[in-house]
Amino acid sequence: MASIEIQVPDIGDFDEVTVIELMVKIGDTVKAEQSLITVESDKASMEIPSSHAGVVKEIKIKLGDKVKEGSLVLTLESVDTISPSGQSGTPPPQPSPLLVAGSKGPVAPVVPAQAAPVLVAVAVPVAAAAVAEAAHQPTALALNLPHASPSVRKFARELGVPLGEVKGSGVKGRITEADVQAFTRAVMIGATKTLAASAQPASAAAVSGNDGAGLGLIPWPVVDFTKFGPVERKDRPRIKKISAANLHRNWVMIPHVTNHDDADITDLEAFRVATNLESEKSAKSGNNAGVVKVTMLAFLIKACVAALKKFPEFNSSIDGDQLVYKQYFHIGFAADTPNGLMVPVIKDADKKGIFQISTEMGELAKKARDGKLSPGEMSGACFTISSLGGIGGRYFTPIINAPEVAILGVCKSQMEPVWDGKAFVPRLMLPLSLSWDHRVIDGAGAARFNVYLAQILGDFRRVLL
Ligand code: CAO
């Protein structure tokens, strides 16, 4: 029986992360890919899976330890010497950590009544997450930790809910997200009642019927839909549940305002089309390794970098009484995938040309669709662009991806009659929707940002100025 050391794999951009959950104990039999521990950075929590199957012999870390790539997690006694890949003696590839939830991530986006497209903050390869969840045995109880999945723990931490006080309604007392919500509601109703009783005793009865927690809202409608017609129930996808918490927080906590404007991209679009034609021709004549298709989004990323440089408060984050001005330019873009929205990040977009940005966007969007984005590829954004240009629509109100302070939504460009002082002329107009955090940015600043952005898109030579 061979002894195998299990180490922390590549965890993206995170130098050090804290161990917040041990999911196995000595003597447990684990499968390859089964989650062993949960670690947490300031942005997200991740499950670290096992690269091999075996029996846990020694655990080399404890709760609260700081670990990084290469840190020894535990040793396994292998059940046989066949690796999970089926090839004896061939070490299998290190599994990727699973991003479970992001406390500060984007995408905030979600879906108040489907009206406002929003971004997703964090994402998980769903298939992998499902494996990890299925493999997650309730060993936390044995360690005197409340029994809950990492995403529920994260959710509870974000709300400041002490999990030890929450009664679990799941299998074997497992605490679910609904339990955490119910706990919050109960506490808020209690607090509201107390407040109402002390301030205005006569209103207490009215408040007690209010299930909308501390917001003073009426309860969520409970409807038996089958009374009205046939229905089908489906579980909400895991990514959507994770992003919902982020979106809700951002929607509630950030005073959003959205400015709409239009940019005349007639000349830029002509240049883009010509550039793509040249690339295709060049590829056909064998002068090029491959065709890089350039879309408007790559130009938008570059234009936003220029606007962020001119208006640095758009490239900041609130930290208590201070604003943190970033001197780097990492731009997130929302990517629509079968598993939900993800927001990969183009790092150092200021140092990259349109072709490089287009190539990276293509690669990151593919990884997003395949559920293969690493945590590092989804973190660090200063500003996010959500483009619905390939689909349609006119304007929308994107939700800011905290801790960013603004997000640009873009819809489909179309030919419009524009008055040039003498006549109406056909121009290709791109609708822009900029949502901004009113704690950091004022309306005049936002209008200037949009005007400047439109000027750049109208004459891209301005990027050089
Ligand atoms: N106006 C008109 N046409 C546009 C356009 C715009 N603003 N933006 C893109 N297009 C065109 C492209 O040129 C392309 O045309 P062809 O197929 O004729 O070449 C087509 O639309 C499709 O573009 P694309 O979507 O593949 O490429 P992209 O670079 O514009 O976007 C990506 C890439 C990954 C951002 C996109 O595929 C995507 O996922 N968008 C959805 C994002 C989203 O859901 N946001 C909402 C978040 S909030 O809930």
Coordinates of C-alpha atoms and ligand atoms in Angstrom, one line a residue:
M1 CA 0.0 0.0 0.0
A2 CA 1.5 3.2 -1.2
S3 CA 1.3 6.5 0.7
I4 CA 0.2 9.5 -1.3
E5 CA 0.7 13.1 -0.4
I6 CA -2.2 15.4 -1.4
Q7 CA -1.2 19.0 -2.0
V8 CA -3.1 22.2 -2.7
P9 CA -3.2 22.6 -6.5
D10 CA -3.0 25.8 -8.5
I11 CA -5.4 28.2 -6.9
G12 CA -5.1 30.9 -9.5
D13 CA -4.1 34.4 -8.4
F14 CA -4.5 33.7 -4.7
D15 CA -1.2 33.7 -2.8
E16 CA -2.5 32.4 0.5
V17 CA -5.9 31.1 1.5
T18 CA -7.4 30.1 4.8
V19 CA -8.7 26.7 5.7
I20 CA -12.3 27.1 6.8
E21 CA -13.6 23.6 6.6
L22 CA -12.2 20.0 6.9
M23 CA -14.4 17.7 5.0
V24 CA -12.8 14.4 5.9
K25 CA -11.2 12.8 8.9
I26 CA -8.6 10.2 9.6
G27 CA -9.8 6.8 8.5
D28 CA -12.3 8.1 5.9
T29 CA -12.2 6.6 2.4
V30 CA -12.1 9.2 -0.3
K31 CA -12.6 9.0 -4.0
A32 CA -10.6 10.8 -6.6
E33 CA -12.0 14.3 -7.1
Q34 CA -13.8 14.2 -3.7
S35 CA -13.5 17.5 -1.9
L36 CA -11.2 17.4 1.1
I37 CA -11.1 20.9 2.5
T38 CA -12.6 24.3 1.9
V39 CA -10.4 27.3 1.7
E40 CA -11.3 30.9 1.5
S41 CA -9.7 34.1 0.2
D42 CA -11.1 37.5 0.5
K43 CA -13.0 36.9 -2.7
A44 CA -14.2 33.4 -2.8
S45 CA -14.2 30.0 -1.2
M46 CA -13.0 26.9 -3.0
E47 CA -13.2 23.2 -2.4
I48 CA -9.9 21.5 -2.8
P49 CA -10.4 18.0 -4.2
S50 CA -8.3 14.9 -3.9
S51 CA -6.2 13.9 -6.8
H52 CA -6.4 10.2 -5.8
A53 CA -8.6 7.7 -4.1
G54 CA -7.5 6.2 -0.8
V55 CA -7.9 6.2 3.0
V56 CA -7.0 9.3 4.9
K57 CA -3.9 8.5 7.0
E58 CA -2.8 11.8 8.3
I59 CA -4.2 15.3 8.1
K60 CA -1.5 17.9 7.9
I61 CA -3.5 21.1 8.3
K62 CA -6.1 22.4 10.7
L63 CA -8.9 25.0 10.6
G64 CA -7.6 28.5 10.3
D65 CA -4.2 27.5 8.7
K66 CA -3.0 29.5 5.8
V67 CA -2.2 27.4 2.8
K68 CA -1.0 28.0 -0.8
E69 CA -0.2 26.1 -3.9
G70 CA 1.9 23.1 -2.9
S71 CA 0.9 23.0 0.8
L72 CA 0.6 19.5 2.1
V73 CA -3.1 18.8 3.0
L74 CA -3.1 15.2 4.0
T75 CA -1.6 11.8 3.2
L76 CA -3.6 8.9 1.8
E77 CA -3.1 5.2 1.9
S78 CA -3.9 4.2 -1.6
V79 CA -6.4 1.4 -2.0
D80 CA -4.5 0.2 -5.0
T81 CA -1.7 1.5 -7.1
I82 CA -3.9 2.3 -10.1
S83 CA -4.3 6.0 -10.6
P84 CA -7.7 7.4 -11.3
S85 CA -6.7 7.8 -14.9
G86 CA -6.5 4.0 -15.0
Q87 CA -2.7 4.1 -15.8
S88 CA -0.6 2.5 -13.2
G89 CA 2.1 4.8 -12.0
T90 CA 1.0 7.8 -14.0
P91 CA 0.1 10.7 -11.8
P92 CA -3.2 12.1 -12.7
P93 CA -3.5 15.8 -13.5
Q94 CA -4.1 18.0 -10.4
P95 CA -7.7 18.7 -10.1
S96 CA -8.8 22.3 -10.1
P97 CA -10.2 23.9 -7.0
L98 CA -13.9 24.6 -7.3
L99 CA -14.9 28.1 -6.9
V100 CA -17.8 28.0 -4.5
A101 CA -18.8 31.5 -3.9
G102 CA -17.5 35.0 -4.2
S103 CA -18.1 37.6 -1.6
K104 CA -16.8 40.5 -3.6
G105 CA -17.1 39.2 -7.1
P106 CA -19.2 40.5 -9.9
V107 CA -21.5 40.0 -11.0
A108 CA -23.5 40.9 -9.1
P109 CA -25.9 40.5 -11.7
V110 CA -29.4 38.8 -11.3
V111 CA -32.6 39.0 -12.2
P112 CA -35.2 41.2 -10.7
A113 CA -38.1 39.9 -12.7
Q114 CA -36.0 39.3 -15.7
A115 CA -36.2 42.9 -16.5
A116 CA -32.7 43.9 -15.8
P117 CA -30.0 41.7 -17.2
V118 CA -27.3 41.3 -14.6
L119 CA -23.9 39.9 -14.2
V120 CA -22.8 36.9 -12.4
A121 CA -20.3 37.3 -9.7
V122 CA -18.9 33.9 -9.4
A123 CA -19.2 30.7 -11.1
V124 CA -18.7 27.1 -10.7
P125 CA -18.3 24.4 -13.3
V126 CA -21.6 22.8 -12.5
A127 CA -20.7 19.3 -13.3
A128 CA -17.7 19.4 -11.2
A129 CA -19.5 21.1 -8.4
A130 CA -22.1 18.5 -8.5
V131 CA -19.5 15.8 -8.1
A132 CA -17.9 17.6 -5.2
E133 CA -21.2 18.2 -3.5
A134 CA -22.2 14.6 -3.8
A135 CA -18.9 13.6 -2.4
H136 CA -19.1 15.9 0.5
Q137 CA -19.9 13.8 3.5
P138 CA -21.1 15.4 6.7
T139 CA -17.9 14.9 8.5
A140 CA -18.1 18.5 9.6
L141 CA -20.4 17.4 12.4
A142 CA -17.7 15.2 13.8
L143 CA -15.5 18.3 14.0
N144 CA -18.2 20.2 15.9
L145 CA -18.9 22.4 12.9
P146 CA -22.5 23.0 11.9
H147 CA -23.3 20.8 9.0
A148 CA -23.6 22.9 5.8
S149 CA -22.1 23.1 2.4
P150 CA -19.4 25.7 1.7
S151 CA -21.8 27.9 -0.3
V152 CA -24.3 28.0 2.5
R153 CA -21.4 28.8 4.9
K154 CA -20.4 31.6 2.7
F155 CA -23.9 32.8 2.4
A156 CA -24.3 32.8 6.2
R157 CA -21.0 34.7 6.6
E158 CA -22.1 37.3 4.1
L159 CA -25.3 37.9 6.1
G160 CA -23.5 37.7 9.5
V161 CA -25.6 34.7 10.5
P162 CA -24.0 32.4 13.2
L163 CA -24.4 29.0 11.7
G164 CA -24.2 27.4 15.1
E165 CA -27.6 28.9 16.0
V166 CA -29.3 27.8 12.8
K167 CA -31.5 24.7 12.8
G168 CA -30.9 22.6 9.8
S169 CA -33.9 21.2 7.9
G170 CA -31.9 19.1 5.4
V171 CA -30.8 15.5 5.5
K172 CA -29.1 14.7 8.8
G173 CA -29.7 18.2 10.0
R174 CA -27.8 19.8 7.1
I175 CA -28.3 23.5 7.1
T176 CA -29.7 24.8 3.8
E177 CA -29.7 28.3 2.3
A178 CA -33.4 28.4 3.1
D179 CA -32.7 27.7 6.7
V180 CA -30.2 30.7 6.8
Q181 CA -32.8 32.9 5.1
A182 CA -35.5 31.8 7.6
F183 CA -33.1 32.5 10.5
T184 CA -32.4 36.0 9.2
R185 CA -36.2 36.6 8.7
A186 CA -36.9 35.5 12.3
V187 CA -34.2 37.7 13.7
M188 CA -35.3 40.7 11.6
I189 CA -38.9 40.3 12.5
G190 CA -38.0 40.0 16.1
A191 CA -35.9 43.2 15.8
T192 CA -38.6 45.0 13.9
K193 CA -41.2 44.0 16.5
T194 CA -39.0 45.2 19.3
L195 CA -38.4 48.5 17.5
A196 CA -42.0 48.9 16.7
A197 CA -43.0 48.1 20.2
S198 CA -40.7 50.6 21.8
A199 CA -41.4 53.3 19.3
Q200 CA -45.0 52.9 18.5
P201 CA -46.8 50.1 20.4
A202 CA -49.9 50.4 18.3
S203 CA -48.1 49.4 15.1
A204 CA -46.8 46.1 16.5
A205 CA -49.6 44.0 15.3
A206 CA -49.2 45.3 11.7
V207 CA -45.5 44.7 11.8
S208 CA -45.8 41.1 13.2
G209 CA -47.6 40.1 10.0
N210 CA -44.8 41.4 7.9
D211 CA -42.6 38.6 6.7
G212 CA -40.4 41.0 4.6
A213 CA -37.9 41.1 7.4
G214 CA -36.2 44.4 8.3
L215 CA -37.1 46.0 5.0
G216 CA -40.7 46.4 6.1
L217 CA -42.0 44.5 3.1
I218 CA -45.1 42.4 2.9
P219 CA -44.4 38.6 2.6
W220 CA -43.4 37.0 -0.6
P221 CA -46.6 35.6 -2.3
V222 CA -47.1 31.9 -1.8
V223 CA -49.2 30.6 -4.7
D224 CA -50.4 27.2 -5.6
F225 CA -49.8 27.6 -9.3
T226 CA -51.4 24.2 -10.0
K227 CA -54.7 25.8 -9.3
F228 CA -54.3 27.8 -12.5
G229 CA -52.8 25.2 -14.8
P230 CA -50.1 22.5 -15.2
V231 CA -46.6 23.3 -14.0
E232 CA -43.2 21.7 -13.8
R233 CA -40.7 22.2 -11.0
K234 CA -37.0 22.3 -11.6
D235 CA -34.1 23.0 -9.2
R236 CA -32.5 26.4 -9.7
P237 CA -29.1 25.9 -11.3
R238 CA -26.2 26.1 -8.8
I239 CA -24.5 29.0 -10.5
K240 CA -27.7 31.0 -10.5
K241 CA -28.2 30.4 -6.8
I242 CA -24.6 31.4 -6.0
S243 CA -24.8 34.5 -8.1
A244 CA -28.2 35.4 -6.7
A245 CA -26.8 36.2 -3.3
N246 CA -24.2 38.5 -4.8
L247 CA -26.6 40.2 -7.1
H248 CA -29.1 40.7 -4.4
R249 CA -26.5 42.2 -2.1
N250 CA -25.2 44.5 -4.8
W251 CA -28.7 45.6 -5.8
V252 CA -29.7 46.4 -2.3
M253 CA -26.5 47.9 -1.0
I254 CA -25.3 50.0 -3.9
P255 CA -27.2 53.1 -4.8
H256 CA -27.3 52.5 -8.5
V257 CA -28.0 55.1 -11.2
T258 CA -27.9 54.3 -14.9
N259 CA -27.1 56.8 -17.6
H260 CA -28.0 56.0 -21.2
D261 CA -26.2 57.4 -24.2
D262 CA -25.4 56.5 -27.8
A263 CA -22.1 56.4 -29.6
D264 CA -21.7 56.9 -33.4
I265 CA -19.6 53.8 -34.4
T266 CA -20.1 54.1 -38.2
D267 CA -16.4 54.6 -38.9
L268 CA -15.2 52.2 -36.2
E269 CA -17.5 49.5 -37.6
A270 CA -16.2 50.1 -41.1
F271 CA -12.7 49.8 -39.8
R272 CA -13.6 46.6 -37.8
V273 CA -15.2 45.0 -40.9
A274 CA -12.2 45.9 -43.0
T275 CA -9.8 44.6 -40.4
N276 CA -11.6 41.2 -40.3
L277 CA -11.6 41.0 -44.1
E278 CA -7.8 41.7 -44.3
S279 CA -7.2 39.0 -41.6
E280 CA -9.3 36.5 -43.6
K281 CA -7.5 37.3 -46.9
S282 CA -4.1 37.1 -45.2
A283 CA -5.0 33.7 -43.7
K284 CA -6.2 32.4 -47.0
S285 CA -2.9 33.4 -48.7
G286 CA -1.1 31.5 -46.0
N287 CA 0.5 34.6 -44.4
N288 CA -1.1 34.2 -41.1
A289 CA -1.2 31.4 -38.5
G290 CA -4.9 31.9 -37.9
V291 CA -7.8 34.4 -38.2
V292 CA -8.5 36.4 -35.2
K293 CA -12.1 37.7 -35.4
V294 CA -12.4 41.2 -33.9
T295 CA -15.8 42.2 -32.5
M296 CA -16.9 45.5 -31.2
L297 CA -16.4 44.3 -27.6
A298 CA -12.6 44.4 -28.0
F299 CA -12.7 48.1 -29.1
L300 CA -15.1 48.8 -26.2
I301 CA -12.6 47.3 -23.7
K302 CA -9.9 49.5 -25.1
A303 CA -12.1 52.5 -25.1
C304 CA -13.2 51.9 -21.5
V305 CA -9.6 51.7 -20.4
A306 CA -9.0 55.2 -21.9
A307 CA -12.1 56.5 -20.1
L308 CA -11.0 54.9 -16.8
K309 CA -7.7 56.6 -17.1
K310 CA -9.4 60.0 -17.7
F311 CA -11.9 59.4 -14.9
P312 CA -10.0 57.5 -12.2
E313 CA -12.9 57.4 -9.7
F314 CA -14.5 54.8 -12.1
N315 CA -11.5 52.6 -11.4
S316 CA -11.8 52.7 -7.7
S317 CA -13.4 50.7 -4.8
I318 CA -14.8 51.9 -1.5
D319 CA -12.9 50.7 1.5
G320 CA -14.4 52.2 4.7
D321 CA -13.7 55.9 4.7
Q322 CA -11.2 55.6 1.8
L323 CA -11.4 55.1 -1.9
V324 CA -8.8 52.7 -3.4
Y325 CA -7.7 54.0 -6.8
K326 CA -6.4 51.1 -8.9
Q327 CA -3.4 51.8 -11.1
Y328 CA -4.1 48.7 -13.2
F329 CA -6.8 48.1 -15.8
H330 CA -8.4 44.7 -15.6
I331 CA -11.7 44.5 -17.5
G332 CA -14.3 41.9 -16.8
F333 CA -16.8 40.9 -19.5
A334 CA -20.1 39.0 -19.0
A335 CA -20.2 35.8 -20.9
D336 CA -23.5 33.9 -21.4
T337 CA -23.0 30.2 -20.9
P338 CA -25.3 27.2 -20.6
N339 CA -24.6 27.2 -16.9
G340 CA -25.4 30.8 -16.3
L341 CA -23.5 34.0 -16.5
M342 CA -19.7 34.2 -15.8
V343 CA -17.4 37.1 -15.9
P344 CA -13.9 36.3 -17.1
V345 CA -11.4 39.1 -16.8
I346 CA -8.9 40.5 -19.4
K347 CA -5.9 41.5 -17.3
D348 CA -3.8 44.6 -18.0
A349 CA -6.0 45.5 -21.0
D350 CA -4.1 48.8 -21.2
K351 CA -1.0 47.0 -22.3
K352 CA -2.7 44.8 -25.0
G353 CA -3.7 45.5 -28.5
I354 CA -7.1 44.8 -30.1
F355 CA -5.9 41.4 -31.6
Q356 CA -4.5 40.2 -28.3
I357 CA -7.7 41.3 -26.5
S358 CA -9.9 39.5 -29.1
T359 CA -7.8 36.3 -28.9
E360 CA -8.0 36.3 -25.1
M361 CA -11.7 37.1 -25.1
G362 CA -12.3 34.1 -27.4
E363 CA -10.3 31.8 -25.2
L364 CA -11.9 33.0 -22.0
A365 CA -15.4 32.9 -23.4
K366 CA -14.8 29.3 -24.6
K367 CA -13.5 28.3 -21.2
A368 CA -16.5 29.9 -19.6
R369 CA -18.9 27.9 -21.8
D370 CA -17.0 24.7 -21.0
G371 CA -17.1 25.5 -17.3
K372 CA -13.3 25.6 -17.2
L373 CA -12.5 29.1 -16.0
S374 CA -10.1 29.1 -13.0
P375 CA -10.7 31.4 -10.0
G376 CA -7.8 33.6 -11.2
E377 CA -9.4 34.1 -14.6
M378 CA -12.5 35.5 -12.9
S379 CA -11.0 37.8 -10.3
G380 CA -9.4 41.2 -10.1
A381 CA -11.7 43.1 -12.4
C382 CA -11.7 46.9 -12.1
F383 CA -14.8 47.5 -14.3
T384 CA -17.1 45.2 -16.2
I385 CA -18.7 45.3 -19.6
S386 CA -21.9 43.5 -20.3
S387 CA -22.6 43.3 -24.0
L388 CA -25.9 42.1 -25.4
G389 CA -24.8 43.5 -28.8
G390 CA -24.8 40.1 -30.5
I391 CA -28.4 39.5 -29.3
G392 CA -30.4 42.7 -29.5
G393 CA -32.3 45.2 -27.4
R394 CA -31.8 48.9 -26.9
Y395 CA -30.8 49.7 -23.3
F396 CA -30.8 48.0 -19.9
T397 CA -29.7 48.6 -16.3
P398 CA -26.8 46.4 -15.4
I399 CA -26.1 45.7 -11.8
I400 CA -22.7 46.8 -10.5
N401 CA -20.3 44.0 -9.7
A402 CA -19.0 44.9 -6.2
P403 CA -16.5 46.0 -5.2
E404 CA -16.4 47.7 -8.6
V405 CA -18.2 51.1 -8.8
A406 CA -19.5 51.0 -12.3
I407 CA -20.5 48.7 -15.2
L408 CA -21.1 49.4 -18.8
G409 CA -24.0 47.7 -20.6
V410 CA -24.0 47.7 -24.4
C411 CA -26.8 46.7 -26.8
K412 CA -27.1 46.1 -30.5
S413 CA -26.0 49.0 -32.8
Q414 CA -28.4 50.0 -35.5
M415 CA -28.6 52.6 -38.3
E416 CA -30.5 55.7 -37.3
P417 CA -31.2 59.1 -38.9
V418 CA -28.9 61.6 -37.2
W419 CA -29.2 65.3 -37.8
D420 CA -25.8 66.7 -38.9
G421 CA -26.9 70.4 -38.8
K422 CA -28.2 70.3 -42.4
A423 CA -29.8 67.0 -43.0
F424 CA -30.6 63.7 -41.5
V425 CA -27.8 61.2 -42.3
P426 CA -27.7 57.5 -41.7
R427 CA -25.3 56.6 -38.8
L428 CA -24.6 53.4 -37.0
M429 CA -25.5 54.1 -33.3
L430 CA -24.4 52.0 -30.4
P431 CA -26.6 52.2 -27.2
L432 CA -24.6 52.5 -24.0
S433 CA -26.0 52.0 -20.5
L434 CA -23.6 53.0 -17.7
S435 CA -24.6 52.0 -14.1
W436 CA -22.6 53.7 -11.4
D437 CA -22.4 53.8 -7.6
H438 CA -23.7 57.2 -6.4
R439 CA -21.6 57.0 -3.2
V440 CA -18.5 57.4 -5.4
I441 CA -19.6 59.0 -8.6
D442 CA -21.9 61.9 -9.4
G443 CA -24.3 62.3 -12.3
A444 CA -22.2 64.9 -14.0
G445 CA -19.1 62.6 -13.8
A446 CA -21.1 59.7 -15.2
A447 CA -22.4 61.9 -18.1
R448 CA -18.8 63.0 -18.8
F449 CA -17.7 59.4 -18.8
N450 CA -20.3 58.4 -21.4
V451 CA -19.7 61.5 -23.5
Y452 CA -15.9 60.8 -23.5
L453 CA -16.5 57.1 -24.3
A454 CA -18.8 58.0 -27.2
Q455 CA -16.1 60.4 -28.5
I456 CA -13.5 57.7 -28.5
L457 CA -15.8 55.2 -30.2
G458 CA -16.7 57.9 -32.7
D459 CA -13.0 58.5 -33.5
F460 CA -10.8 55.8 -32.2
R461 CA -7.6 57.9 -32.8
R462 CA -8.5 59.6 -29.6
V463 CA -7.2 56.6 -27.7
L464 CA -3.7 57.6 -28.7
L465 CA -4.1 61.1 -27.2
Ligands
CAO1 N1 -24.0 45.7 -32.2 C1 -24.3 44.9 -33.3 N2 -23.7 43.7 -33.5 C2 -22.9 43.3 -32.6 C3 -22.6 44.0 -31.4 C4 -23.2 45.3 -31.3 N3 -23.0 46.0 -30.2 N4 -21.7 43.3 -30.6 C5 -21.5 42.1 -31.3 N5 -22.2 42.1 -32.5 C6 -22.2 41.1 -33.5 C7 -20.8 40.6 -33.7 O1 -20.1 41.4 -34.6 C8 -21.1 39.2 -34.3 O2 -21.6 39.3 -35.6 P1 -21.2 38.3 -36.8 O3 -21.6 36.9 -36.2 O4 -21.9 38.7 -37.9 O5 -19.7 38.4 -36.9 C9 -22.4 38.8 -33.5 O6 -22.9 40.0 -33.0 C10 -22.1 37.8 -32.3 O7 -21.0 38.4 -31.5 P2 -20.6 37.6 -30.2 O8 -21.6 37.7 -29.2 O9 -20.2 36.2 -30.6 O10 -19.2 38.3 -29.8 P3 -18.9 39.5 -28.8 O11 -17.5 39.7 -28.8 O12 -19.8 40.7 -29.1 O13 -19.4 38.9 -27.4 C11 -19.5 37.5 -25.5 C12 -18.7 37.8 -26.7 C13 -18.8 36.3 -24.8 C14 -19.5 38.6 -24.5 C15 -20.9 37.1 -25.9 O14 -20.9 36.0 -26.7 C16 -21.8 37.0 -24.7 O15 -21.8 36.0 -24.0 N6 -22.7 38.0 -24.6 C17 -23.8 37.9 -23.6 C18 -23.4 38.7 -22.3 C19 -24.6 38.8 -21.4 O16 -25.4 37.9 -21.3 N7 -24.7 39.9 -20.7 C20 -25.8 40.2 -19.9 C21 -25.3 40.1 -18.5 S1 -26.4 40.8 -17.4 O17 -27.5 39.6 -17.1

